[in-house]
Coordinates of C-alpha atoms in Angstrom, one line a residue:
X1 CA 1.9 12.1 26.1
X2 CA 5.4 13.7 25.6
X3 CA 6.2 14.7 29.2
X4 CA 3.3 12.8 31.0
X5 CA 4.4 8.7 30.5
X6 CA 3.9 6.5 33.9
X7 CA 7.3 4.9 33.7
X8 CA 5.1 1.7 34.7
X9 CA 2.3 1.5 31.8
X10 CA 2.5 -1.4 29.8
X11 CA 2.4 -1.6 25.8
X12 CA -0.7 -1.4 23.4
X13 CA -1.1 -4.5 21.5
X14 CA -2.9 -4.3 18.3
X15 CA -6.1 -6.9 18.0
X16 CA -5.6 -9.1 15.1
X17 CA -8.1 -7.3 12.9
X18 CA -6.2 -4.3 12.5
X19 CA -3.0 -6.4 10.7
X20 CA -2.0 -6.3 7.2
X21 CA -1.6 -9.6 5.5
X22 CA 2.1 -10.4 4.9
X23 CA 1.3 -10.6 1.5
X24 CA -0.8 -7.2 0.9
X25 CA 2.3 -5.7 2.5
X26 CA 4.7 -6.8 -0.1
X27 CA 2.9 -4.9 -2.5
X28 CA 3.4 -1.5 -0.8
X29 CA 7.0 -1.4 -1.0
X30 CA 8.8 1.9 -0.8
X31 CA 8.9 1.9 -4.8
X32 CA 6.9 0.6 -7.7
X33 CA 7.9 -3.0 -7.9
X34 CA 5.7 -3.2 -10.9
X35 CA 7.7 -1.0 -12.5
X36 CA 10.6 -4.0 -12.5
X37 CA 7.8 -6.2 -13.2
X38 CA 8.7 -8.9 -10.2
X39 CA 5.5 -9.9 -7.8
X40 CA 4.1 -8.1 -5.6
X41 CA 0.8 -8.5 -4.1
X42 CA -1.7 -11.5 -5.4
X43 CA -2.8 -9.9 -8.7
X44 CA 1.4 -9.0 -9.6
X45 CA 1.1 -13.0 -9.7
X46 CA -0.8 -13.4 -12.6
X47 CA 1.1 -10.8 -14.6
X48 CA 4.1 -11.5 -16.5
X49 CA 7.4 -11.0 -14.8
X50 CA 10.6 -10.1 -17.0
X51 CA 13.9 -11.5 -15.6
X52 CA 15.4 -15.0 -14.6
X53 CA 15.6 -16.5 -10.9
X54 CA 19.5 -17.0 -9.2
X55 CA 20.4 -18.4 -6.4
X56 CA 23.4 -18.4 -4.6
X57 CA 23.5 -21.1 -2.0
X58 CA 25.8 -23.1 0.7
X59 CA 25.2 -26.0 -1.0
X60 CA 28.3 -27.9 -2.0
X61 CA 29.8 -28.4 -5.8
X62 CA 31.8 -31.2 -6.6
X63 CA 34.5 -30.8 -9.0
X64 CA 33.0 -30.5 -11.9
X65 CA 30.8 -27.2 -10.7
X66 CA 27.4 -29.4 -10.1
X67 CA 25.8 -29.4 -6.5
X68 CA 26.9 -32.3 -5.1
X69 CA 24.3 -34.8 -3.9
X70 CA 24.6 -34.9 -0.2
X71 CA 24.2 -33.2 2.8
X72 CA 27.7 -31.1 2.6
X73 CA 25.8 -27.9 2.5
X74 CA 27.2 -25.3 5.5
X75 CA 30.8 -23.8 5.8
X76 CA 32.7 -22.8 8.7
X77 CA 34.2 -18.9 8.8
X78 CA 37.8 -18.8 10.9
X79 CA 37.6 -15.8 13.0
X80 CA 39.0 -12.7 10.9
X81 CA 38.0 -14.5 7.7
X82 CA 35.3 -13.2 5.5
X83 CA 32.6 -15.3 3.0
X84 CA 31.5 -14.4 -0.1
X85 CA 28.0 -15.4 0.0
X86 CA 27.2 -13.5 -3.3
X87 CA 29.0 -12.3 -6.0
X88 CA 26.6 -11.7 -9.1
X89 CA 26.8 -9.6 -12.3
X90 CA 24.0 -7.4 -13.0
X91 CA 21.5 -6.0 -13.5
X92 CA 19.8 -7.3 -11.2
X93 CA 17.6 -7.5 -7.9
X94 CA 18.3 -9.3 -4.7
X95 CA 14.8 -10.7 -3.5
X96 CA 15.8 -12.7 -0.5
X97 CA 18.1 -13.5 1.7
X98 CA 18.2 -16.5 4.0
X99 CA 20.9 -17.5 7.1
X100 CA 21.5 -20.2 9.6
X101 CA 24.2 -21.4 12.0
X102 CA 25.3 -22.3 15.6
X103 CA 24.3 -20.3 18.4
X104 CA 27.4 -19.0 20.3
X105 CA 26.6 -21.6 23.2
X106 CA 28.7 -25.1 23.8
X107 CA 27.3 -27.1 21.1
X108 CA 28.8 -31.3 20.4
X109 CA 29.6 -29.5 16.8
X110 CA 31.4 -26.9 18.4
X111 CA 32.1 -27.4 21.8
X112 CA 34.2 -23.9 22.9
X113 CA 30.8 -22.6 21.4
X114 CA 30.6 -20.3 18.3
X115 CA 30.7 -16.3 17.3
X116 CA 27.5 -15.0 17.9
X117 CA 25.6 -12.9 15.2
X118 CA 26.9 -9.1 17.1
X119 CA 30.6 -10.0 16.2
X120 CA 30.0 -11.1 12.4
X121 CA 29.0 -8.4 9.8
X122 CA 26.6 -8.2 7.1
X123 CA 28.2 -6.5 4.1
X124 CA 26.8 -5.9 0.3
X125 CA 28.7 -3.9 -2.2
X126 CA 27.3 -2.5 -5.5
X127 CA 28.7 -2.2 -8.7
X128 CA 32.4 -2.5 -7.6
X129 CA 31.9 0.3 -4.9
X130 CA 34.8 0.5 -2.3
X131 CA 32.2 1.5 0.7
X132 CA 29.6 -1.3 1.5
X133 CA 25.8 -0.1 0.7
X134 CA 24.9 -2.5 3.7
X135 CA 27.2 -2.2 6.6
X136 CA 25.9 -3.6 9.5
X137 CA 26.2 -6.7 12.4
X138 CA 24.3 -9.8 10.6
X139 CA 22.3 -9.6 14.3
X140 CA 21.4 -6.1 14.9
X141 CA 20.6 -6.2 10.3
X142 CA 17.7 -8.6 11.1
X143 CA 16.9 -6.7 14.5
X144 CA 18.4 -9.5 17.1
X145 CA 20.6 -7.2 19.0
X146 CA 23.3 -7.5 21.7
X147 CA 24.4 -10.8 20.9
X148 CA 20.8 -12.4 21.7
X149 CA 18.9 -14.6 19.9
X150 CA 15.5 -13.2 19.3
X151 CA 12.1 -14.3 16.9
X152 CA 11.3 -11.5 14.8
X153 CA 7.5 -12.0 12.8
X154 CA 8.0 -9.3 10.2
X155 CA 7.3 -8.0 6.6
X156 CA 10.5 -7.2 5.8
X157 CA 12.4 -9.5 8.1
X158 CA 11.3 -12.8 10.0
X159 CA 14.0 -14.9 11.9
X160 CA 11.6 -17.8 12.9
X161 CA 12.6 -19.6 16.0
X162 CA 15.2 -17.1 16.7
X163 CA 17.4 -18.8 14.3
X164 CA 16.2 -18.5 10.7
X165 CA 17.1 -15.1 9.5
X166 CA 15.6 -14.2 6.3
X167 CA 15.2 -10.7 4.4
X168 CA 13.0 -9.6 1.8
X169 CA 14.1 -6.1 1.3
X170 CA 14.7 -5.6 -2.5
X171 CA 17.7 -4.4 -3.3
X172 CA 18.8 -3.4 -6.8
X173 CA 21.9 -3.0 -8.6
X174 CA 23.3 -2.0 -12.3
X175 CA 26.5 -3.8 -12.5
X176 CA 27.6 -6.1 -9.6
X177 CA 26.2 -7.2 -6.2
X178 CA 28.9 -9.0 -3.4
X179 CA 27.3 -10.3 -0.1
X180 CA 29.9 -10.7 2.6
X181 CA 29.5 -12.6 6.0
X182 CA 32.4 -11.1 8.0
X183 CA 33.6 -13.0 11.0
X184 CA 34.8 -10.4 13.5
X185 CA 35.0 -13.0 16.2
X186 CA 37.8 -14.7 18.4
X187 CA 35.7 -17.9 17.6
X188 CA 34.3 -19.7 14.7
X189 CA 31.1 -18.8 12.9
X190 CA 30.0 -22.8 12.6
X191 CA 27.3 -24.4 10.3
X192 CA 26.8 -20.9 8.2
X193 CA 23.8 -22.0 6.1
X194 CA 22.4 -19.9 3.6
X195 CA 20.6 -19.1 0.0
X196 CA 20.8 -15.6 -1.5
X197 CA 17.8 -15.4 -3.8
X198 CA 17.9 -12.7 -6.9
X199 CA 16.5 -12.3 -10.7
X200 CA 19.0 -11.2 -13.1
X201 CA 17.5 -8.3 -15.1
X202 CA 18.1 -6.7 -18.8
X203 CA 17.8 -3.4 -17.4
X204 CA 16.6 -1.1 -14.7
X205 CA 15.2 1.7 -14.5
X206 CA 17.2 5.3 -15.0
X207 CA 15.7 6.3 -11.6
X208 CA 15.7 3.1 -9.5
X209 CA 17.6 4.0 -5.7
X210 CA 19.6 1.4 -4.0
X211 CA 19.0 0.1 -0.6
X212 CA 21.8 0.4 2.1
X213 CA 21.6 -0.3 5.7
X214 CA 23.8 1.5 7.9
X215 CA 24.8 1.0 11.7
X216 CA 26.3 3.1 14.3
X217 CA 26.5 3.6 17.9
X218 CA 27.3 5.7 21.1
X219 CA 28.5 4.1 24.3
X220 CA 27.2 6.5 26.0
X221 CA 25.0 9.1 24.2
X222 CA 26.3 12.0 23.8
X223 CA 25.1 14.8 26.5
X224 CA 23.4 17.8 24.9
X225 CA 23.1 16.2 21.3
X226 CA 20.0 14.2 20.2
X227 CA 21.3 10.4 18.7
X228 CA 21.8 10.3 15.0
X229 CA 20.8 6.9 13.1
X230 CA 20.7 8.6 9.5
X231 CA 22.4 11.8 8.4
X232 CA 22.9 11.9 4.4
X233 CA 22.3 13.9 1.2
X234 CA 20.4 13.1 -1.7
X235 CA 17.1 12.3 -2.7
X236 CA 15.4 9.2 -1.4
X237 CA 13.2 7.2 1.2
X238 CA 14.1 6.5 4.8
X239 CA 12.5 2.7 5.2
X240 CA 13.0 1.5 8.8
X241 CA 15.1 1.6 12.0
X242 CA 16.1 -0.5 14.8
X243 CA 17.6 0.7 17.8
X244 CA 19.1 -0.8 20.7
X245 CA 19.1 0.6 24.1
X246 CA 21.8 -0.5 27.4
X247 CA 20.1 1.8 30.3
X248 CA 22.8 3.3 32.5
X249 CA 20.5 4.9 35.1
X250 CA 17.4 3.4 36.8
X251 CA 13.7 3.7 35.0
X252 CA 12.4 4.3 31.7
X253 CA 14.0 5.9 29.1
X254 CA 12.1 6.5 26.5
X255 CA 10.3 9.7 26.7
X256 CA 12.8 10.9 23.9
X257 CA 10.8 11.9 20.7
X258 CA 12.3 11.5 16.8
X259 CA 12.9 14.3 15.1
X260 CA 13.5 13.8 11.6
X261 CA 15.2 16.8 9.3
X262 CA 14.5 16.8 5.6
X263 CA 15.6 18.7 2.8
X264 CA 18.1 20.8 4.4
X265 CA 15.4 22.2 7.2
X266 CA 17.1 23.6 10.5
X267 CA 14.0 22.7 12.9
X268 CA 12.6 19.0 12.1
X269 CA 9.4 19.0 10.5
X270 CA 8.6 15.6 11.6
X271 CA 8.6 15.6 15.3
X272 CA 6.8 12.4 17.5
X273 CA 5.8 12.1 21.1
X274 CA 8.2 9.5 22.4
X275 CA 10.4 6.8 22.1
X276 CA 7.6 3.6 22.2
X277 CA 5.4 6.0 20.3
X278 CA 7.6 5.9 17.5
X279 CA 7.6 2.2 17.9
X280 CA 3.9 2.1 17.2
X281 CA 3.6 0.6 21.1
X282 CA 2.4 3.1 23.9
X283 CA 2.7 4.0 27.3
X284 CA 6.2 1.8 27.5
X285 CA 7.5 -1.1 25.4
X286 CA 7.5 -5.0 25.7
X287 CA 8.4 -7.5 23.9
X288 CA 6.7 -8.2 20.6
X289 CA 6.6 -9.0 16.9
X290 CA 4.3 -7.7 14.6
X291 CA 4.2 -7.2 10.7
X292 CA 5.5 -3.5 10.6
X293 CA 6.7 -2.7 14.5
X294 CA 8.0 -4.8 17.1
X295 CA 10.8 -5.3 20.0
X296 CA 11.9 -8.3 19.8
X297 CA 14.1 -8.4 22.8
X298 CA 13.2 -6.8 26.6
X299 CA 14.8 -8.1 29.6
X300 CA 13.2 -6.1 32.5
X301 CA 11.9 -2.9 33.4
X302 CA 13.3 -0.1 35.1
X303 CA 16.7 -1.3 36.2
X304 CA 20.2 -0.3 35.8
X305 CA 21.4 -2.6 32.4
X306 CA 18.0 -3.2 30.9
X307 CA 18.2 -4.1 27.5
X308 CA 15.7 -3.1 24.7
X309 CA 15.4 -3.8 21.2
X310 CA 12.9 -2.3 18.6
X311 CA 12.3 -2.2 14.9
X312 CA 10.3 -0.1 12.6
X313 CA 9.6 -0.4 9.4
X314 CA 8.0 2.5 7.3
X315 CA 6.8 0.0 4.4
X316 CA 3.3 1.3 3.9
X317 CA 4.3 4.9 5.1
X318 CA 8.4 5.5 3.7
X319 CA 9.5 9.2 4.8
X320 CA 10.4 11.0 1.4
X321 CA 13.1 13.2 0.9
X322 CA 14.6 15.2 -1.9
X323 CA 18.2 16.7 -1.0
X324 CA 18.5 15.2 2.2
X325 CA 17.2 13.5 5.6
X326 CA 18.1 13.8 9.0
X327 CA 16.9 11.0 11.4
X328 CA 17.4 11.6 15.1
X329 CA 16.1 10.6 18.3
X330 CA 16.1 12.2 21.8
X331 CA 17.3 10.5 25.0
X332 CA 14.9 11.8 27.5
X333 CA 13.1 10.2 30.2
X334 CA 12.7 9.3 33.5
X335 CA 15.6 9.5 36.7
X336 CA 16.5 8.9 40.0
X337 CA 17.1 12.3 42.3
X338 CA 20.8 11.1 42.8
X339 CA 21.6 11.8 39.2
X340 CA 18.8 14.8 38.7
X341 CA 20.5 18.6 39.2
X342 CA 17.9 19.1 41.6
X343 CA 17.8 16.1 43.1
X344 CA 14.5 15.1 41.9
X345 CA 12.5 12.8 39.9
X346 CA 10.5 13.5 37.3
X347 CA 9.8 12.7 33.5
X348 CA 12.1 14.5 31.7
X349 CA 15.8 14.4 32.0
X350 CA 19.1 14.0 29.5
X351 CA 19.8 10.4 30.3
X352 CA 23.6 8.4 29.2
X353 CA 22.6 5.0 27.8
X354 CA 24.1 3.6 25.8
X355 CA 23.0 3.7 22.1
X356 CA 23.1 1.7 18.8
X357 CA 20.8 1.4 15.5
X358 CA 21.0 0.8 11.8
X359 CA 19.1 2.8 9.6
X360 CA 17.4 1.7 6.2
X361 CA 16.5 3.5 3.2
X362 CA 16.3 4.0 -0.2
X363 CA 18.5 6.1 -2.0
X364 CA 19.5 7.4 -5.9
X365 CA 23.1 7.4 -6.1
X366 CA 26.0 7.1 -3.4
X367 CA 25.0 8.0 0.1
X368 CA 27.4 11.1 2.2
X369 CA 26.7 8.9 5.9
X370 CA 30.2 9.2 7.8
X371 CA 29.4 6.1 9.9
X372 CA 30.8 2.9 10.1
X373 CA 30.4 0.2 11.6
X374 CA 33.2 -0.6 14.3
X375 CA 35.5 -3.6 14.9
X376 CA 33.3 -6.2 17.4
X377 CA 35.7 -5.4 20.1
X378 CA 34.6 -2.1 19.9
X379 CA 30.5 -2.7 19.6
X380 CA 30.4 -5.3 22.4
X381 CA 29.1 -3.4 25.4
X382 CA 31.4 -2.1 28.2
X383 CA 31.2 -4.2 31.0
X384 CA 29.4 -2.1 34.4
X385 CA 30.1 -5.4 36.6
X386 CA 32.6 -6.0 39.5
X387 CA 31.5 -9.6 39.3
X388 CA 31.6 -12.0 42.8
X389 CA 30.5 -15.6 41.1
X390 CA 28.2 -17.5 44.2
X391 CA 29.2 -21.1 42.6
X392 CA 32.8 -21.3 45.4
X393 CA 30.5 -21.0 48.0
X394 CA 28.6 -24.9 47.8
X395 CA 30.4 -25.6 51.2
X396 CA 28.2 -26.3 54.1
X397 CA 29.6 -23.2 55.6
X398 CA 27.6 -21.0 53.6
X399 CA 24.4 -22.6 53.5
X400 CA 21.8 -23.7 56.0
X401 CA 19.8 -27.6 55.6
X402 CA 19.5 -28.8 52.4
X403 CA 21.9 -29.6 49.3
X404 CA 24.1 -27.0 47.6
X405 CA 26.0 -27.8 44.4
X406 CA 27.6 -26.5 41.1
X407 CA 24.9 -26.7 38.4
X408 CA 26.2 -26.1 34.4
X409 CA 23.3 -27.6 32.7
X410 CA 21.9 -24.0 31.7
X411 CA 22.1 -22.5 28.6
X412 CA 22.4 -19.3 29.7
X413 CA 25.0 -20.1 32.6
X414 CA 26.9 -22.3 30.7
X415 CA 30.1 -21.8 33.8
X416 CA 27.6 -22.7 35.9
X417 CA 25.7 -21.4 38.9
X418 CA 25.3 -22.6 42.8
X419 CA 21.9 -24.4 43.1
X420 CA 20.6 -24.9 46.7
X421 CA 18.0 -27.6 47.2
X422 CA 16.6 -26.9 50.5
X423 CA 13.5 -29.2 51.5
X424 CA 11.2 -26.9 53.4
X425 CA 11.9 -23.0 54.2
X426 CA 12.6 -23.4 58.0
X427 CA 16.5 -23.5 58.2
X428 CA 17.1 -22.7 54.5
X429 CA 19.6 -20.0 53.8
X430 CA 22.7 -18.7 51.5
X431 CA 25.5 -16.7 52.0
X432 CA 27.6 -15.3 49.9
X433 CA 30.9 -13.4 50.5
X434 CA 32.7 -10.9 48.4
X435 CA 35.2 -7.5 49.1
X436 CA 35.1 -3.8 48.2
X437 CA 38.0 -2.1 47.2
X438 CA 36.7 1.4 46.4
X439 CA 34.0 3.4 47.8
X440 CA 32.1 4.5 44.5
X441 CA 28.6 4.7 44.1
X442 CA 27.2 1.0 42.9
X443 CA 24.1 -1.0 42.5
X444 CA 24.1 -4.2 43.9
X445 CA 22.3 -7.2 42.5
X446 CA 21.6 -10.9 42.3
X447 CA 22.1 -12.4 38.7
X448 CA 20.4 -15.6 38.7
X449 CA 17.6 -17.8 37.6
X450 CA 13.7 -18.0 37.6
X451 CA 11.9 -22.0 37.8
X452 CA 9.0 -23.6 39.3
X453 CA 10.2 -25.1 41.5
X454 CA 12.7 -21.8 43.5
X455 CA 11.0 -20.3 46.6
X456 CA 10.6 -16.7 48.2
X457 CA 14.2 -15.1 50.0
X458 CA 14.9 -12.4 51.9
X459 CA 18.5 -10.6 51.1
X460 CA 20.5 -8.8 54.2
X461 CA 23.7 -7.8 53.4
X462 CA 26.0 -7.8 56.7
X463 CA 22.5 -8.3 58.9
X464 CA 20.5 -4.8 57.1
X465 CA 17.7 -6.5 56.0
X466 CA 16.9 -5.3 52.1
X467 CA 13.7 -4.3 50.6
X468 CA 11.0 -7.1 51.1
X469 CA 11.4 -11.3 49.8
X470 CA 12.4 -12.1 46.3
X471 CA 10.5 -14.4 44.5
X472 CA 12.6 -16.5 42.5
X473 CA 9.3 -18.5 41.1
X474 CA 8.5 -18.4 37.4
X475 CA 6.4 -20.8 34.9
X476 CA 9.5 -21.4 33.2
X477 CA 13.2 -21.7 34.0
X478 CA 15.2 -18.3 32.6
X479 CA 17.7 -15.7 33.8
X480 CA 16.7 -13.0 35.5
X481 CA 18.4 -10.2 37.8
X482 CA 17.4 -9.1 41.3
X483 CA 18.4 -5.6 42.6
X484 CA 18.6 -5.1 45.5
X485 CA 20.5 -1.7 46.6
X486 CA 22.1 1.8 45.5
X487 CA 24.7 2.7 48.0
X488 CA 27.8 3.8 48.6
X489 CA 29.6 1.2 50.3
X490 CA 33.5 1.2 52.0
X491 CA 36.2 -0.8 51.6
X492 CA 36.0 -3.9 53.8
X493 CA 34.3 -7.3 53.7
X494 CA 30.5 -8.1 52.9
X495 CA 28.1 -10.6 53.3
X496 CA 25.2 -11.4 50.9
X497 CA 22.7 -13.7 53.1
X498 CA 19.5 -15.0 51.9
X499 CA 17.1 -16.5 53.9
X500 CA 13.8 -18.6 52.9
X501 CA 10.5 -17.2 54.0
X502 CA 8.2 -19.6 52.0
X503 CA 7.1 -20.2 48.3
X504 CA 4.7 -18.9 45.9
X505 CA 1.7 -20.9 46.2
X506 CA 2.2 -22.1 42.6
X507 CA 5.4 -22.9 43.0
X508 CA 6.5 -26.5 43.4
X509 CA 9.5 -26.3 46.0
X510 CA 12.0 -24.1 47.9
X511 CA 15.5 -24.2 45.2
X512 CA 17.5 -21.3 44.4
X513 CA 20.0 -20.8 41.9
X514 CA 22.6 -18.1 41.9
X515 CA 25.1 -17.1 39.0
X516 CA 26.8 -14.4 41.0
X517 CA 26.4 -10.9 43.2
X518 CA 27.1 -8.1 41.0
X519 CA 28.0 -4.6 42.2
X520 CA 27.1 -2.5 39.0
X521 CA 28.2 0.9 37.8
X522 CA 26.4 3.8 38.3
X523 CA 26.6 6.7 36.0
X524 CA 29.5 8.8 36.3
X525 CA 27.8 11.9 37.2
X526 CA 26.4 9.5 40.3
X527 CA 30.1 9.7 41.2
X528 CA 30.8 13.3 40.3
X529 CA 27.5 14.6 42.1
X530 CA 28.0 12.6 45.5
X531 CA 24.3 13.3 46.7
X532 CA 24.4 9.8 48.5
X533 CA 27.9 9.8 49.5
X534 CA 27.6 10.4 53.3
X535 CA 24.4 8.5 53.3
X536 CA 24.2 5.6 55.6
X537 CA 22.9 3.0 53.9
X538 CA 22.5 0.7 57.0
X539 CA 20.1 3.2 58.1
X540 CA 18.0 3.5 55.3
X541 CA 19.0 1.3 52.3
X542 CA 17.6 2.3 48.9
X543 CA 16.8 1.2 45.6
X544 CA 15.9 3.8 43.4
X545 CA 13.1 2.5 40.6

């Protein structure tokens, strides 16, 4: 399965009969929970449990100390401020831990919209410790990465409706536990909700290991060296990973395998067959959520900025080490021949996506992991996009019979897109203008929207007609992103037109609805190899899957 993936398989999905119960997996946690004598599976219930319940909670206090009955229960965080969420003297064992709070969209509560859950970071320090055990954005920590908003059906970690996060990793400490929310934002975290749930303990354990959580990135990978997501010494238990993957280059890019290094080894011991296959998924990923493995977020196959999110968690199966673990993954897969040596396509090439992922594990004593987390300037994506919005171009100039207007109403287009209305595909058309300054190799695209009611186009750009009709239809409204071209194109003036053909026979009318036309960036080794350079696209225009 290594080398031999179809870049268009889909994903096994489990049946239902083959799940745990939520509950029977609590009781397999990476330690002996009875050991600390706190629940576990159904019979822990009906033993005794030694400890007392905290909580630490949102929920206001009048001046006295004493919750205050009413409904004064959230906090705002100032951009560059930092909350406390949790500051508790052991011993003790953090059990659960629950968050809420705007989306980063307009909201009448905050109408410039709020930080979203990439630019704030999760922090928790133990026993006065300068270096956080858990370093990580509060997002990518409960496996909602890039910024998105994602439902995650979990053991470990559920964030139901996309916007309850919760956590049941347990987390021990001897002397002191601090939870911090860090706004790394330009903007407001609003309405931060939350309960942090723990039992205060007499004692632990001599030998009980901490948990820490620890995220890094590469934007891009780095060429010749497999991605690292855990590199420390010790002795411990590697507990779960999510990694998040921008594509740079055309089709899959998974065909990478882990390779996991413990106890000092120089060749990996543990060695898998692929990126999905580490995922528990085969022959590809797509989005889903299940107790132990899931991705959570997948935009679209195949193209140039396709974003992927997966988690793993080793609950029933923790990867044990001694002195020390090495967790890496490879970034191999598929390419197109204009960034292939030879000029070919085929299964297994170094690829330059760009990389992030936070490793969990277990661990006695203080970890030796170098990485930290950057500022959220620095782990927001690098924009690929010469962007040419299509909402200026409503005038009757550049559109055939029908209505064309400004629409802002979308969520995810909250500047707003141009939404043409035409009533029947005869005389229904769009154009939309924009200028290249630089000849540089670049993908061009359509960023727009799916609804039941949009129609079939075709796309010519300055009269070449591209590829075969678009269909815009879909049984709900969302984003979505056409491509359309690789190319090379001059300086000089250019013309996106598309023109009706029809509908899908489900669909209920003719609309289209444009954000903008995107030129995207290709890999720099697109640039540097020039295979396509003299290529005339107008003769044979290309889009490489």
């Amino acid at each position: 399965m290594r080398h031999e993936k179809s870049a268009h398989g889909s994903a096994a999905v489990f049946p239902p009969g083959r799940r745990t119960a939520v509950c029977a997996a609590l009781a397999a946690m990476v330690w002996s929970i009875a050991a600390w004598g706190e629940a576990g599976d159904l019979d822990d219930l009906a033993k005794p449990h030694e400890g007392r319940s905290m909580r630490s909670t949102s929920t206001a206090v009048d001046e006295h100390g004493d919750y205050a009955h009413g409904n004064a229960d959230n906090s705002r965080v100032e951009p560059g401020a930092t909350k406390v969420v949790l500051d508790a003297e052991g011993p003790g064992v953090i059990t659960h831990m629950w968050f809420t709070f705007l989306g980063p969209e307009p909201h009448p509560w905050a109408k410039e919209g709020s930080a979203n859950h990439q630019e704030v970071l999760l922090r928790i320090y133990y026993d006065g410790s300068e270096r956080p055990g858990v370093e990580a954005p509060l997002g990518d920590f409960f496996a909602n990465s890039f910024g998105k908003r994602s439902e995650v059906i979990s053991v470990p970690v559920v964030v139901e409706d996309a916007d309850s996060y919760n956590c049941f990793w347990r987390m021990p400490f001897r002397k002191s536990a601090r939870v911090e929310v860090v706004n790394q934002s330009e903007k407001k975290l609003n309405l931060l909700y939350y309960n942090i749930d723990w039992i205060q303990k007499g004692s632990l354990p001599d030998d009980t290991p901490y948990f820490y959580a620890q995220y890094r990135q590469e934007y891009p990978v780095k060429q010749g060296q497999d991605y690292v997501i855990l590199d420390t010494q010790g002795k411990g238990h590697y507990v779960g990973t999510v990694l998040s993957v921008r594509t740079r280059s055309p089709s899959w890019f998974g065909e990478g395998d882990e390779k996991i290094y413990l106890d000092g080894e120089k060749k990996p011991s543990i060695w898998g067959t692929g990126t999905e296959d580490y995922f528990l998924s085969a022959w590809g990923l797509k989005a889903t959520s299940t107790p132990y493995f899931g991705t959570p977020y997948f935009d679209q196959w195949g193209i140039v900025g396709g974003h992927t999110s997966a988690y793993r968690w080793h609950v029933h199966d923790p990867i044990v080490f001694n002195t020390s673990i090495k967790v890496t993954i490879e970034h191999w897969g598929w390419i197109s021949p204009d960034e292939n040596p030879d000029g070919k396509t085929h299964s297994w090439n170094e690829r330059q996506d760009d990389y992030s992922s936070v490793a969990f594990w277990y661990q006695a004593g203080t970890p030796t992991f170098a990485a930290r987390a950057p500022h959220a300037k620095e782990r927001t994506l690098p924009n690929l996009d010469l962007v040419f919005p299509a909402k200026p171009f409503t005038d009757d100039e550049h559109h055939g019979d029908g209505e064309a207007r400004v629409q802002t109403n979308l969520a995810f287009f909250p500047q707003g897109q141009l939404f043409y209305r035409p009533e029947r595909a005869e005389g229904a058309w769009v154009e939309i203008p924009f200028e290249v300054k630089r000849k540089e190799p670049r993908r061009l695209l359509i960023r727009g929207t799916r609804a039941p009611d949009y129609g079939r186009y075709q796309a010519y750009l300055n009269g070449v007609k591209l590829g075969r009709p678009i269909d815009l239809y879909h049984d709900r409204v969302s984003e979505w992103e056409y491509h359309l071209l690789d190319f090379w194109p001059e300086p000089g003036p250019y013309t996106l037109r598309l023109e009706c053909v029809g509908k899908s026979p489900a669909s209920t009318g003719h609309f289209l609805g444009i954000e903008s036309v995107r030129l995207r960036e290709r890999r720099p080794r697109v640039e540097q190899w020039a295979r396509d350079k003299d290529k005339d696209w107008r003769e044979e225009p290309i889009r490489y899957d």
